[in-house]
Coordinates of C-alpha atoms in Angstrom, one line a residue:
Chain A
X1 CA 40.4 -18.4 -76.8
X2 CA 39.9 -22.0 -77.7
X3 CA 41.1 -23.1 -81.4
X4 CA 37.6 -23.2 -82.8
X5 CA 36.8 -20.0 -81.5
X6 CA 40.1 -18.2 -82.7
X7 CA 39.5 -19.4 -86.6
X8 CA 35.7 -18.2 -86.1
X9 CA 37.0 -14.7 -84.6
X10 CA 39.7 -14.6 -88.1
X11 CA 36.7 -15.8 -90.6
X12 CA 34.0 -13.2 -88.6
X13 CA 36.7 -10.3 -88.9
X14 CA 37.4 -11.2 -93.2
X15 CA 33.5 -11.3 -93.6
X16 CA 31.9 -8.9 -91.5
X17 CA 33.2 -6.1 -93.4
X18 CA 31.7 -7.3 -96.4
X19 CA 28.3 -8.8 -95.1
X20 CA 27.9 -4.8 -93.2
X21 CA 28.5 -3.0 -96.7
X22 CA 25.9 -5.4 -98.4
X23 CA 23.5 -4.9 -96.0
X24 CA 23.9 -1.1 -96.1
X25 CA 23.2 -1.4 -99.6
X26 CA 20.3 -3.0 -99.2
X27 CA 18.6 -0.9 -96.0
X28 CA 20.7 2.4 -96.6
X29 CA 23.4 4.0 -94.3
X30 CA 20.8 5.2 -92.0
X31 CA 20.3 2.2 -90.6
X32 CA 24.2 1.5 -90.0
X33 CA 23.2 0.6 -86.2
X34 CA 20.7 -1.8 -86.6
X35 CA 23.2 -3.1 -89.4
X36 CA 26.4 -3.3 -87.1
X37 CA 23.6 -5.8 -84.4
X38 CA 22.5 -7.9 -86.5
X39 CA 26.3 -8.6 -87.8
X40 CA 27.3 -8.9 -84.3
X41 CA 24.1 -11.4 -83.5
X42 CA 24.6 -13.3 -86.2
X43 CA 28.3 -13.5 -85.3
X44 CA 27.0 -14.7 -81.4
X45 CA 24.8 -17.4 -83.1
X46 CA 27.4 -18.6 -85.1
X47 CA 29.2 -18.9 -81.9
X48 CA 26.4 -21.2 -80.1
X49 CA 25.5 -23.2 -83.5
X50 CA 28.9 -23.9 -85.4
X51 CA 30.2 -26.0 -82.4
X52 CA 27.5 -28.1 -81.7
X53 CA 26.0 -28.5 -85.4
X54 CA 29.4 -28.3 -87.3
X55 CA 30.8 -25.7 -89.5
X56 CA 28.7 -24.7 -92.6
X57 CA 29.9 -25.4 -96.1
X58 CA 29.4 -22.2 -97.1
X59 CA 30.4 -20.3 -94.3
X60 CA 30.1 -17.2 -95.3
X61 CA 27.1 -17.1 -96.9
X62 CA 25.5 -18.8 -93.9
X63 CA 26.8 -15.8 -91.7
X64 CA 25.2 -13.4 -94.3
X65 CA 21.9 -14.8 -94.2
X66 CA 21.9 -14.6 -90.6
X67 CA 23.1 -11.4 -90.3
X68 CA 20.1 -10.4 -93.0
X69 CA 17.7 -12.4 -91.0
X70 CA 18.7 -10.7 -88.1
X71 CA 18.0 -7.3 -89.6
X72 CA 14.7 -8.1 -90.7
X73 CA 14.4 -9.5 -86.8
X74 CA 15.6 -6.0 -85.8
X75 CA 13.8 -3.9 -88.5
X76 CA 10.1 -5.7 -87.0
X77 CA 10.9 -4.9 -84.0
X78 CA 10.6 -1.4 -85.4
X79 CA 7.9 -1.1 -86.9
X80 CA 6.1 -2.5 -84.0
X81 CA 7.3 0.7 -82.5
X82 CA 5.9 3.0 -85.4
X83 CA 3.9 0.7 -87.4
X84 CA 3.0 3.4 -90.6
X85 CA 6.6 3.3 -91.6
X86 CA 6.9 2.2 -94.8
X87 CA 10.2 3.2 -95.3
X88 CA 11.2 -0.1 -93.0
X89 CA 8.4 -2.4 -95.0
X90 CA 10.6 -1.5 -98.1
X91 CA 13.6 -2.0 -96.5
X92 CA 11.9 -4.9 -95.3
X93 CA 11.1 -6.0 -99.1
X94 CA 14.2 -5.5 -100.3
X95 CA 15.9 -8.1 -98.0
X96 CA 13.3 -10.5 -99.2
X97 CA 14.8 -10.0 -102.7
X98 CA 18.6 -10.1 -101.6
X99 CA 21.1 -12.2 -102.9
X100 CA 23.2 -13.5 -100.0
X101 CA 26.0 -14.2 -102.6
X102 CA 26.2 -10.6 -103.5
X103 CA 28.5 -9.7 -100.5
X104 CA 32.2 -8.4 -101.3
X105 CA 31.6 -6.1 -103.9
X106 CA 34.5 -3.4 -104.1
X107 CA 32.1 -0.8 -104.8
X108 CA 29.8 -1.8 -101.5
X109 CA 33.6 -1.6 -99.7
X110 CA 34.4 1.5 -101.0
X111 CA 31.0 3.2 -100.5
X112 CA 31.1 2.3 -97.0
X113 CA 34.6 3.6 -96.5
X114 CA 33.0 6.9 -98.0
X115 CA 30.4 6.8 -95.3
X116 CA 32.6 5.8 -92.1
X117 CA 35.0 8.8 -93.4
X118 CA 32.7 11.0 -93.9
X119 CA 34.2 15.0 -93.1
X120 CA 31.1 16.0 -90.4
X121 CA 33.0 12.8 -88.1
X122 CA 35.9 14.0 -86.1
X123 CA 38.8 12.1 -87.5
X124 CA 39.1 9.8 -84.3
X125 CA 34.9 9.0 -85.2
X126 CA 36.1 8.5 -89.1
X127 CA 38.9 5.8 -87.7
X128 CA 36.5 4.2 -85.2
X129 CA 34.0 4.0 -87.4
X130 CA 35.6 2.8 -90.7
X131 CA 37.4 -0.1 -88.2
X132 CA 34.0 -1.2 -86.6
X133 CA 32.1 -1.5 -90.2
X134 CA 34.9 -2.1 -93.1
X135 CA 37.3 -4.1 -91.2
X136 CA 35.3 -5.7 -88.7
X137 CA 36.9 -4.9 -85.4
X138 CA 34.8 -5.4 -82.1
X139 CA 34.9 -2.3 -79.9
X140 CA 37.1 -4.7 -77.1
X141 CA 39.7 -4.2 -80.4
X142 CA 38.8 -1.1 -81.3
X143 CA 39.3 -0.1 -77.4
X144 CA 42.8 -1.7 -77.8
X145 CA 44.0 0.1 -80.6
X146 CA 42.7 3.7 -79.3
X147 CA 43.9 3.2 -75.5
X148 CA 40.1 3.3 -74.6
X149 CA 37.3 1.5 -72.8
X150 CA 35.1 -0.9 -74.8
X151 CA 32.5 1.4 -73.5
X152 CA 33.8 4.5 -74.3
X153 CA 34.3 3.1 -78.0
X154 CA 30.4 2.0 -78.3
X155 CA 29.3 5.5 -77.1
X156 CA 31.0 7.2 -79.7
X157 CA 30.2 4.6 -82.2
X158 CA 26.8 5.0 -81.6
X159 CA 26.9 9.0 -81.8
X160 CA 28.5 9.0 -84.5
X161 CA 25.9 6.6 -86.3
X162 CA 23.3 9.0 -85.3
X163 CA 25.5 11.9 -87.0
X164 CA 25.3 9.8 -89.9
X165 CA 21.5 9.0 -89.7
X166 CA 21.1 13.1 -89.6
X167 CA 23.3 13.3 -92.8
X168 CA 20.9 11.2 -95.0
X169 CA 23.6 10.1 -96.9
X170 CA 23.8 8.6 -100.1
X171 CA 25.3 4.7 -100.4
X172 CA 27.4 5.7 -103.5
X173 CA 30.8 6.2 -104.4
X174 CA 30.8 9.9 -105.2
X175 CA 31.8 11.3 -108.4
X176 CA 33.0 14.0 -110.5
X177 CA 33.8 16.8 -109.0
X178 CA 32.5 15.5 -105.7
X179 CA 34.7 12.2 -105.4
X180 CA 37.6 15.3 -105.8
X181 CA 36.0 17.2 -102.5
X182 CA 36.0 13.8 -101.1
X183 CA 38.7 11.1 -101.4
X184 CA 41.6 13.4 -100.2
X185 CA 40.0 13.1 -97.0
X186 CA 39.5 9.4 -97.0
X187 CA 42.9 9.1 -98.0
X188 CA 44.0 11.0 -94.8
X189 CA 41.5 9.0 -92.6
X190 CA 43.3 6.0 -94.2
X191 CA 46.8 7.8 -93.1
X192 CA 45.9 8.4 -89.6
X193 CA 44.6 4.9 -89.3
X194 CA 48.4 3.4 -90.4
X195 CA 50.1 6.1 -88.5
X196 CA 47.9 5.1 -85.4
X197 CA 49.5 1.9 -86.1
X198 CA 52.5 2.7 -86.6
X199 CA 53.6 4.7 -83.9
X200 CA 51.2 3.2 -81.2
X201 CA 51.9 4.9 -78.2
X202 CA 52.2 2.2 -75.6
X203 CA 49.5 0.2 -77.6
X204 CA 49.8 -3.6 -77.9
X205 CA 52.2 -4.5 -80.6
X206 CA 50.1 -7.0 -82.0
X207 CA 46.7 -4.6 -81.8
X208 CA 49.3 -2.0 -83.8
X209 CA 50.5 -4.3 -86.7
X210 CA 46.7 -5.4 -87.6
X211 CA 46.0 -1.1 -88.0
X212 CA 48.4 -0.7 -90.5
X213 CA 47.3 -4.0 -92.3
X214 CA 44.0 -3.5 -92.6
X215 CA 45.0 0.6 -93.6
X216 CA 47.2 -1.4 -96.4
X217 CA 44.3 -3.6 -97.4
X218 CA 42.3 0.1 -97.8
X219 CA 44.4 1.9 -100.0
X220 CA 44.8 -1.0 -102.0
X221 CA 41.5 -1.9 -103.1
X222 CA 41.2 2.0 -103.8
X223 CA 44.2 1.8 -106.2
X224 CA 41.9 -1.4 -107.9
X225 CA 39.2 0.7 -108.8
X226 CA 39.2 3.1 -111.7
X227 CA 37.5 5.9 -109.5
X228 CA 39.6 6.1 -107.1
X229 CA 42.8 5.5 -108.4
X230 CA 44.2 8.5 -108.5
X231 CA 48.1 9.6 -108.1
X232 CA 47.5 10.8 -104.8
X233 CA 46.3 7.4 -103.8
X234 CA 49.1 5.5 -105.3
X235 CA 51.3 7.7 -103.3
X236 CA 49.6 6.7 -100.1
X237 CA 49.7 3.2 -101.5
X238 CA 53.2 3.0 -101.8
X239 CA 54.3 4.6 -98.6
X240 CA 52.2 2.4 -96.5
X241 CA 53.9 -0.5 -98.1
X242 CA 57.5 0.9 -98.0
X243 CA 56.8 1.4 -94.2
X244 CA 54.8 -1.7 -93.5
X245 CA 57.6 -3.6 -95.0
X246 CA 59.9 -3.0 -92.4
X247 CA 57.3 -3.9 -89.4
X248 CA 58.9 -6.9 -88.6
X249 CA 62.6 -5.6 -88.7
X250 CA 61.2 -2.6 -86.5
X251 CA 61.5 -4.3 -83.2
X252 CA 63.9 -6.4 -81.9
X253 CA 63.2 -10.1 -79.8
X254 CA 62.2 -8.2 -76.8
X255 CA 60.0 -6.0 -78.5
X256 CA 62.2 -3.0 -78.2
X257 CA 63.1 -0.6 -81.1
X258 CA 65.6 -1.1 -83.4
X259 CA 66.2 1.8 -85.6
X260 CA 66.3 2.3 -89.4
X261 CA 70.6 2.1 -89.3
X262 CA 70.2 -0.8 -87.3
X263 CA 67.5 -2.9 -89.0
X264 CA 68.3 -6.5 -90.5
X265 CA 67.3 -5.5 -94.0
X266 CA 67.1 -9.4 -94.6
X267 CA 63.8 -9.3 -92.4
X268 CA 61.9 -6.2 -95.0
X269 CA 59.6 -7.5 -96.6
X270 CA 61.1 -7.3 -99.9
X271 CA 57.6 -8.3 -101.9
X272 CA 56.2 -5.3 -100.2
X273 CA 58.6 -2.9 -101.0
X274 CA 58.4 -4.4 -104.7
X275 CA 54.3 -3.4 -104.7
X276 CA 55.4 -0.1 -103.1
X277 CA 57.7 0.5 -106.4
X278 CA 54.6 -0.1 -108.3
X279 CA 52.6 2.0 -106.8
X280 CA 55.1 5.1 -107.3
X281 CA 55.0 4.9 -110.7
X282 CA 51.0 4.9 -110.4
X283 CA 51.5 7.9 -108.1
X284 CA 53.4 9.6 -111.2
X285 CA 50.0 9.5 -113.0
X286 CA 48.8 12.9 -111.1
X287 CA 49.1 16.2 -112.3
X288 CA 49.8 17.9 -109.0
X289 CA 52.5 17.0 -106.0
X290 CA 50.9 16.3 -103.0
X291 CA 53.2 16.1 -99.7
X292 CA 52.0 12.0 -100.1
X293 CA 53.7 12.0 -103.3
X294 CA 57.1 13.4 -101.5
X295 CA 56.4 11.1 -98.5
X296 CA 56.6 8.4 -100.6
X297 CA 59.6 9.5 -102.2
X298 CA 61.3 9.8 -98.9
X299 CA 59.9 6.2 -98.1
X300 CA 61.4 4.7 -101.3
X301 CA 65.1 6.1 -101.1
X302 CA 65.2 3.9 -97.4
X303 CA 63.4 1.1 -98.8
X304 CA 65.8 1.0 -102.0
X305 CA 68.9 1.2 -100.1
X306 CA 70.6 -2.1 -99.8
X307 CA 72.3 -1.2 -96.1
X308 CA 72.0 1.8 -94.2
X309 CA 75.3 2.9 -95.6
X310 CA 73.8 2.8 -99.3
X311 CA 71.3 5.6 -98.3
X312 CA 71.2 8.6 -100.9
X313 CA 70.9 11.2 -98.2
X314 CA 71.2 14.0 -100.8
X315 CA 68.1 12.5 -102.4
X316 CA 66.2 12.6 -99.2
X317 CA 67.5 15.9 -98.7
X318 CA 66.0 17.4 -102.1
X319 CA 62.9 15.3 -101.4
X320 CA 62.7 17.1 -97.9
X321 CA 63.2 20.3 -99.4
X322 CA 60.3 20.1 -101.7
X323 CA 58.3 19.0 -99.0
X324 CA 58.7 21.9 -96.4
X325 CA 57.5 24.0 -99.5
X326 CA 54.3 22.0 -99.7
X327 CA 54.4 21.5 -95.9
X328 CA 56.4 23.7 -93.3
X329 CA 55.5 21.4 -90.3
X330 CA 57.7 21.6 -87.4
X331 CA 58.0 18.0 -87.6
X332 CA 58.7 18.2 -91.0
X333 CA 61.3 20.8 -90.4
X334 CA 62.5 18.3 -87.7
X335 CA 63.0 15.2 -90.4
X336 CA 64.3 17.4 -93.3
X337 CA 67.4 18.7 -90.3
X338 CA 68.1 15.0 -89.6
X339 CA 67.9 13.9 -93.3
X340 CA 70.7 17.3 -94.0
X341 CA 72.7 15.6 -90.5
X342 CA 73.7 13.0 -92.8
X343 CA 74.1 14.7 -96.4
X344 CA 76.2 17.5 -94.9
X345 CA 77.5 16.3 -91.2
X346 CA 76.1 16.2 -87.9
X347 CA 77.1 20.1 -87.4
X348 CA 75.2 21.2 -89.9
X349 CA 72.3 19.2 -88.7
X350 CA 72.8 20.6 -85.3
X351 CA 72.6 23.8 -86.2
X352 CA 69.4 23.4 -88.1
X353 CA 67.7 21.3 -85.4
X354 CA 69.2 24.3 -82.9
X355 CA 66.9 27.1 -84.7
X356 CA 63.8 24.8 -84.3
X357 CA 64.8 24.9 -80.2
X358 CA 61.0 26.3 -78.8
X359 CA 58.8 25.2 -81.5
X360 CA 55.5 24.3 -79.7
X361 CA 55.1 21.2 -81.2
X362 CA 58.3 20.1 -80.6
X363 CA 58.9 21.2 -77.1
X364 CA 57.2 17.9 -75.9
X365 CA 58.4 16.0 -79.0
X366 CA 60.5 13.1 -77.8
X367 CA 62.2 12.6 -81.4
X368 CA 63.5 15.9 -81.7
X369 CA 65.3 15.6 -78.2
X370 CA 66.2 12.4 -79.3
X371 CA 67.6 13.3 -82.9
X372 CA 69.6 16.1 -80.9
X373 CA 70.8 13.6 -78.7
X374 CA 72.4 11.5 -81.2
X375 CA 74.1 15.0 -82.8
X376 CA 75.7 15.8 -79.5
X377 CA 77.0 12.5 -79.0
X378 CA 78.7 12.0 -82.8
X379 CA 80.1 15.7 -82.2
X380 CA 82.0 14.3 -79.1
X381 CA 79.6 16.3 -76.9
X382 CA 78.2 13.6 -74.4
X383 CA 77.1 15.2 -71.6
X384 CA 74.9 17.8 -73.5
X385 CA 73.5 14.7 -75.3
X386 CA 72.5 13.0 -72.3
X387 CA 70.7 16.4 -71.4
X388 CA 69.0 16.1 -74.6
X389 CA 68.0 12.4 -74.1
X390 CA 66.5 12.9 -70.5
X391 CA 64.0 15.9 -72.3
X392 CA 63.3 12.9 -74.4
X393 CA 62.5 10.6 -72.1
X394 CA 60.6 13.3 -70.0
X395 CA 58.2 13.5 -73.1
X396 CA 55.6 11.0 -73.6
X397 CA 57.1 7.7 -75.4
X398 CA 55.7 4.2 -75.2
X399 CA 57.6 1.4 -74.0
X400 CA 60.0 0.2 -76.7
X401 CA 61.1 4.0 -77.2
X402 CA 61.8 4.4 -73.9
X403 CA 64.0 1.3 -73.5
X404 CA 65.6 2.6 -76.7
X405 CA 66.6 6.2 -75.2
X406 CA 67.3 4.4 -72.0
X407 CA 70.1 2.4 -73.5
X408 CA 71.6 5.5 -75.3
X409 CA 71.5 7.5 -71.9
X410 CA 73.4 5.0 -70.1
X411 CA 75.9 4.8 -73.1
X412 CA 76.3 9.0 -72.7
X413 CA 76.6 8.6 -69.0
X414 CA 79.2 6.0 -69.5
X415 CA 81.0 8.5 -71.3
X416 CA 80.5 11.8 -69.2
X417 CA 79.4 11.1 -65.9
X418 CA 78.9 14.4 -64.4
X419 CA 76.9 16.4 -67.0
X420 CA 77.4 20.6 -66.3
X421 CA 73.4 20.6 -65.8
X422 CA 73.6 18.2 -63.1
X423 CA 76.6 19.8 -61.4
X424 CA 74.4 23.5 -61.5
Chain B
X1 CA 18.9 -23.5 -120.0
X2 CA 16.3 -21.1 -121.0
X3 CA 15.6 -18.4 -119.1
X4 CA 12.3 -17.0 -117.4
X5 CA 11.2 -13.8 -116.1
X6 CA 8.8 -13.8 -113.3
X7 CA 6.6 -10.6 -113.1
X8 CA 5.1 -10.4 -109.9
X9 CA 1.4 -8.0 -109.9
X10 CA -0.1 -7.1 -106.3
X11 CA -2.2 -4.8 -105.4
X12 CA -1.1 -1.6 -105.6
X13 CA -2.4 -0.6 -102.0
X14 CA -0.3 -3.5 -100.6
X15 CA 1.7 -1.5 -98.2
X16 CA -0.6 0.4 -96.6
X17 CA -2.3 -3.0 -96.1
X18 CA 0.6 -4.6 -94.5
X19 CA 1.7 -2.0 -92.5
X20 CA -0.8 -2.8 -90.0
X21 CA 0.1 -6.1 -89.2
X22 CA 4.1 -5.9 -88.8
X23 CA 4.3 -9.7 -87.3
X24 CA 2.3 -11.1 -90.5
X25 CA 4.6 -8.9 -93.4
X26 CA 7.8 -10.3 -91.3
X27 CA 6.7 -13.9 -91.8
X28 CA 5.8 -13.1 -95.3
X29 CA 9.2 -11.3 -96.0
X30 CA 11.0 -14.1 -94.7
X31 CA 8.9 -16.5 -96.9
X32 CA 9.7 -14.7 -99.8
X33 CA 13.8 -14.8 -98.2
X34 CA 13.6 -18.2 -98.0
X35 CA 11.9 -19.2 -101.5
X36 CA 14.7 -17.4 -103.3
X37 CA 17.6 -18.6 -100.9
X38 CA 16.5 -22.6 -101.6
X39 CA 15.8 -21.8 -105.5
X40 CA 19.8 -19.8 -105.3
X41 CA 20.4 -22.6 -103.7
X42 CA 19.2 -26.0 -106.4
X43 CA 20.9 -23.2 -108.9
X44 CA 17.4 -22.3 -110.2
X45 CA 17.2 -18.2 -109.3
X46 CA 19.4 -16.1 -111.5
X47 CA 18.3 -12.5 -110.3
X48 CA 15.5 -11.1 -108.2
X49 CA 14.6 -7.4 -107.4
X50 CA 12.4 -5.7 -106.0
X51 CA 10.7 -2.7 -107.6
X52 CA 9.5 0.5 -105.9
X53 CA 6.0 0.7 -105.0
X54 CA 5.2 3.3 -107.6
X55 CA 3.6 3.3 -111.3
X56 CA 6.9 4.6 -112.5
X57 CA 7.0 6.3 -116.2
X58 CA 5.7 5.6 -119.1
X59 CA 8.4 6.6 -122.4
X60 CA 5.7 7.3 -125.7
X61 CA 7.2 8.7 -129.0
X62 CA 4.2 10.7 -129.9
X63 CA 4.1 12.1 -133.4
X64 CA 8.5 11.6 -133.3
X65 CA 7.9 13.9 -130.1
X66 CA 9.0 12.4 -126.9
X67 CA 6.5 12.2 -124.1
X68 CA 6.9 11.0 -120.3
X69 CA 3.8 10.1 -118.6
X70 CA 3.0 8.5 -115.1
X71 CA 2.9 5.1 -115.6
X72 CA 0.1 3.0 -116.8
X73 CA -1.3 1.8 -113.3
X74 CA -1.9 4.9 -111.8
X75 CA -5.2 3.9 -111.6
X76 CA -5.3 0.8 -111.6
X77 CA -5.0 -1.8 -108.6
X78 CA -2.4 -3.8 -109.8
X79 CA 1.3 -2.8 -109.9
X80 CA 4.7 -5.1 -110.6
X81 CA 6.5 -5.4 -107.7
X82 CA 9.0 -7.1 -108.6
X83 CA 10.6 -9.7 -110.6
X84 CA 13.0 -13.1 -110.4
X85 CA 14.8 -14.6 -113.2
X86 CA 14.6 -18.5 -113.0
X87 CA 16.2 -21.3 -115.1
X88 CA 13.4 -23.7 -116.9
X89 CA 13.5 -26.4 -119.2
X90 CA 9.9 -25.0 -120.5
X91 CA 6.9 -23.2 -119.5
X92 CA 5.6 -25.9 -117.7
X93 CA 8.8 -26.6 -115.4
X94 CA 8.8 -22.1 -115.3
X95 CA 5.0 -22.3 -114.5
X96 CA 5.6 -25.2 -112.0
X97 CA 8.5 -23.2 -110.0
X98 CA 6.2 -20.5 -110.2
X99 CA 3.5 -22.2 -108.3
X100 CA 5.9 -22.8 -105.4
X101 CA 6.7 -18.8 -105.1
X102 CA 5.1 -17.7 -102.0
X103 CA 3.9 -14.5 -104.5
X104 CA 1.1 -17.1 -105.2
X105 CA -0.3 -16.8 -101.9
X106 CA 0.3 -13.1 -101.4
X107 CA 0.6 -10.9 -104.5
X108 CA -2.1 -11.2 -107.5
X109 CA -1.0 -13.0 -109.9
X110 CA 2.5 -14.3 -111.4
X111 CA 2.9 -13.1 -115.2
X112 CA 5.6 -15.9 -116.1
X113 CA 7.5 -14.9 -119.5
X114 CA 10.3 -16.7 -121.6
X115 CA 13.7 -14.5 -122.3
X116 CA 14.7 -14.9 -125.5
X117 CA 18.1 -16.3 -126.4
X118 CA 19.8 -14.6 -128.9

């Protein structure tokens, strides 16, 4: 992509988000389809123009007009089609009224992220959707991010548009008792989209980093507004950033893994983890405990600790504690073992990852082979670990995992050649 | 600057009107899209909306009882559409950018009306 066209692609994705919400609020989310075109064909005529006329002064503004000229382009069209429907001719009057300068509200944001997440979408519908029309991701990036076809993407895009057409929903961020039936599941659309990101399974790295920002850039500008900052919110807030602050420490120059013990905590984002500190003490502002809150918690001991020696694993042990109470996940179960290997010894640890052995979801879980792995081998028991490590990498891992295990099975085999279960 | 409201009175049958000639309300939209853009633009428009195409209600204290009625046009074949606020030095400068509103070709009539400052 050319220079010209890369800075046009970075503007598009800051300004599409907030051009779409405008215009929903101007023509309603029914019309989220004929919205999302004319973004996208005022995006291709900026594409055409902008080189050969120069950039505007006023950039975005210019790409809001077009986008709402383009709508009213697109809303003719229909009513040449049914040509007694007033409900476009108003729509069609209130774009002649619009105030292209009125893009970037919060509260257009936020109801949009309302719609985009709204509970009859299947989560994967709820991510989609929310990336396509908030954060302004084509479906080529969308398709990158979900391991999918462009095509695939626009087809469920599109039904779940219509969905939303069916719903006759509201442009609003709800209230009272109806924001409380409906933000914890915005916030958990906002958590799978970071975890999606975080733990791409062999995704592109790049495609992976730009999920959890724009997740980040979500729950923040739901902490800066007084409906929706709630504890719960915080908490999401904070963990996000604790997390997100060790991206670029995650991976090493070869883009392989580097785990938490073995992380330059020079390279944490240190700003980051200062925001997340702020956003636990919003989180403190709830009257329940939510697993997020414990989450966060757990987050904030590893991002406080100055080496990996500092860690308070008794902390993390309590906080685990609490959360299999709130929680009694098998992966849950999984963390709070490994988090008691290190407050009480790897025996202990063992033996609590040992009475998880046939848990469904952990049968084809590459961590917990992994996490036993590492047990065997600090308990002097290399060739069982390098049993556990190949059930690792027989699991599905993506590529900088599966260098990782790789590595540690070739340091077990160094160790015990001939393991019993090859010998039988 | 003062400020001046802009009433804009059409028919009150408009849409049915428009509706059957799609291509003509686009142009018209877009006229009215433009007008507002290039007056945003010289730093003249300081709010527009457009109002429903209804009479809307009419609050009366009646004896120190409350009523609510339909509105007043209900009958009538003139309804506010909707409104801009401009800056203007006077009611002449007001009336003249009123003159250049595309509202002058299409709507009624333009009821142009000073805000007071307080």
């Amino acid at each position: 992509m050319p220079a010209a066209e890369h800075e046009l692609a970075a503007l598009f994705r800051r300004e599409a988000g907030s051009i779409c919400a405008w215009l929903v609020r101007l023509l309603g989310p029914a019309r989220l389809d004929l919205i999302e075109d004319a973004v996208q064909d005022a995006f291709s005529a900026a594409l055409t123009q902008w080189p050969i006329e120069g950039t505007p002064q006023r950039a975005a503004a210019w790409l809001a007009v077009a986008a709402r000229n383009k709508a009213l382009d697109r809303l003719k069209r229909d009513m040449r089609l049914d040509s007694l429907d007033t409900q476009n001719e108003a729509a069609a009057w209130r774009l002649g009224f619009s105030n292209p300068d009125d893009t970037g509200k919060p509260d257009d944001t936020l109801a949009l992220m309302f719609v985009a997440c709204h509970p009859a979408l299947a989560p994967e519908e709820q991510a989609m959707l929310t990336l396509q029309t908030v954060c302004g991701f084509s479906s080529r990036e969308i398709a990158r991010s979900f391991l999918s076809t462009p095509e695939a993407v626009t087809q469920r895009l599109v039904r779940a548009k219509r969905k939303i057409r069916g719903l006759g929903l509201a442009f609003e961020i709800p209230e009272g008792s109806r924001l409380g039936e409906r933000l914890p599941g915005l916030l958990n659309a906002i958590y799978l989209l970071f975890n999606g990101g975080y733990t791409a399974a062999e995704g592109e790295p790049l495609m992976a980093q730009e999920l959890c920002a724009e997740a980040l850039r979500l729950a923040t500008l739901l902490t800066q507004h007084a409906a929706t900052a709630t504890g719960e919110t915080h908490a999401l807030a904070a963990l996000m950033c604790f997390h997100h602050a060790r991206a670029a420490a995650r991976t090493g120059e070869r883009g392989d893994l580097v785990l938490l013990a073995e992380q330059d905590r020079s390279r944490w984002d240190h700003a980051l983890i200062a925001q997340g500190f702020v956003h636990l003490r919003g989180a403190m502002s709830s009257t329940g405990l939510t697993p997020l809150h414990i989450e966060a918690g757990i987050a904030s001991v590893h991002a406080g600790a100055r080496r990996f020696e500092d860690t308070d694993w008794a902390a993390l042990s309590r906080y685990y504690d609490t959360l299999l109470e709130l929680k009694p996940t098998a992966v849950v179960r999984l963390n709070a073992a490994i988090a008691c290997a290190y407050a009480m010894g790897p025996a202990t640890g063992l033996t609590q990852l040992d009475a998880l052995a046939g848990t469904a979801r952990l049968t084809h879980y590459a961590l917990y082979h992994a996490a036993r792995g590492d047990l065997l081998l600090k308990l002097g028991r290399a060739a069982h670990a390098g049993d556990s490590l190949r059930r690792a990498l027989e699991c599905p891992v993506n590529g900088a995992e599966r260098d990782y295990l790789t590595r540690r099975l070739l340091a077990c085999e160094a160790l015990a050649p001939a393991t019993p279960a090859q010998v039988a | 600057m003062p400020s001046f409201m802009m009433l804009l009175h059409g028919p009150a049958d408009r849409p049915r009107q428009t509706a059957s000639n799609p291509q003509e309300f686009t142009h018209m939209t877009r006229e009215y899209m433009e007008w507002a853009d290039r007056m945003r633009a010289q730093g003249q428009l300081k709010g527009a909306n457009k109002l429903t195409d209804d009479a809307g209600k009419i609050l009366r204290t009646d004896g120190g009882r409350l009523s609510t009625t339909d509105g007043p046009y209900a009958e009538s074949k003139e309804l506010v559409g909707g409104f801009f606020i401009i800056s203007a030095t006077d009611y002449a400068d007001a009336c003249r950018i009123a003159e250049s509103c595309p509202h002058v070709k299409y709507g009624s009539y333009i009821e142009v009306r000073q805000v007071q400052e307080l």
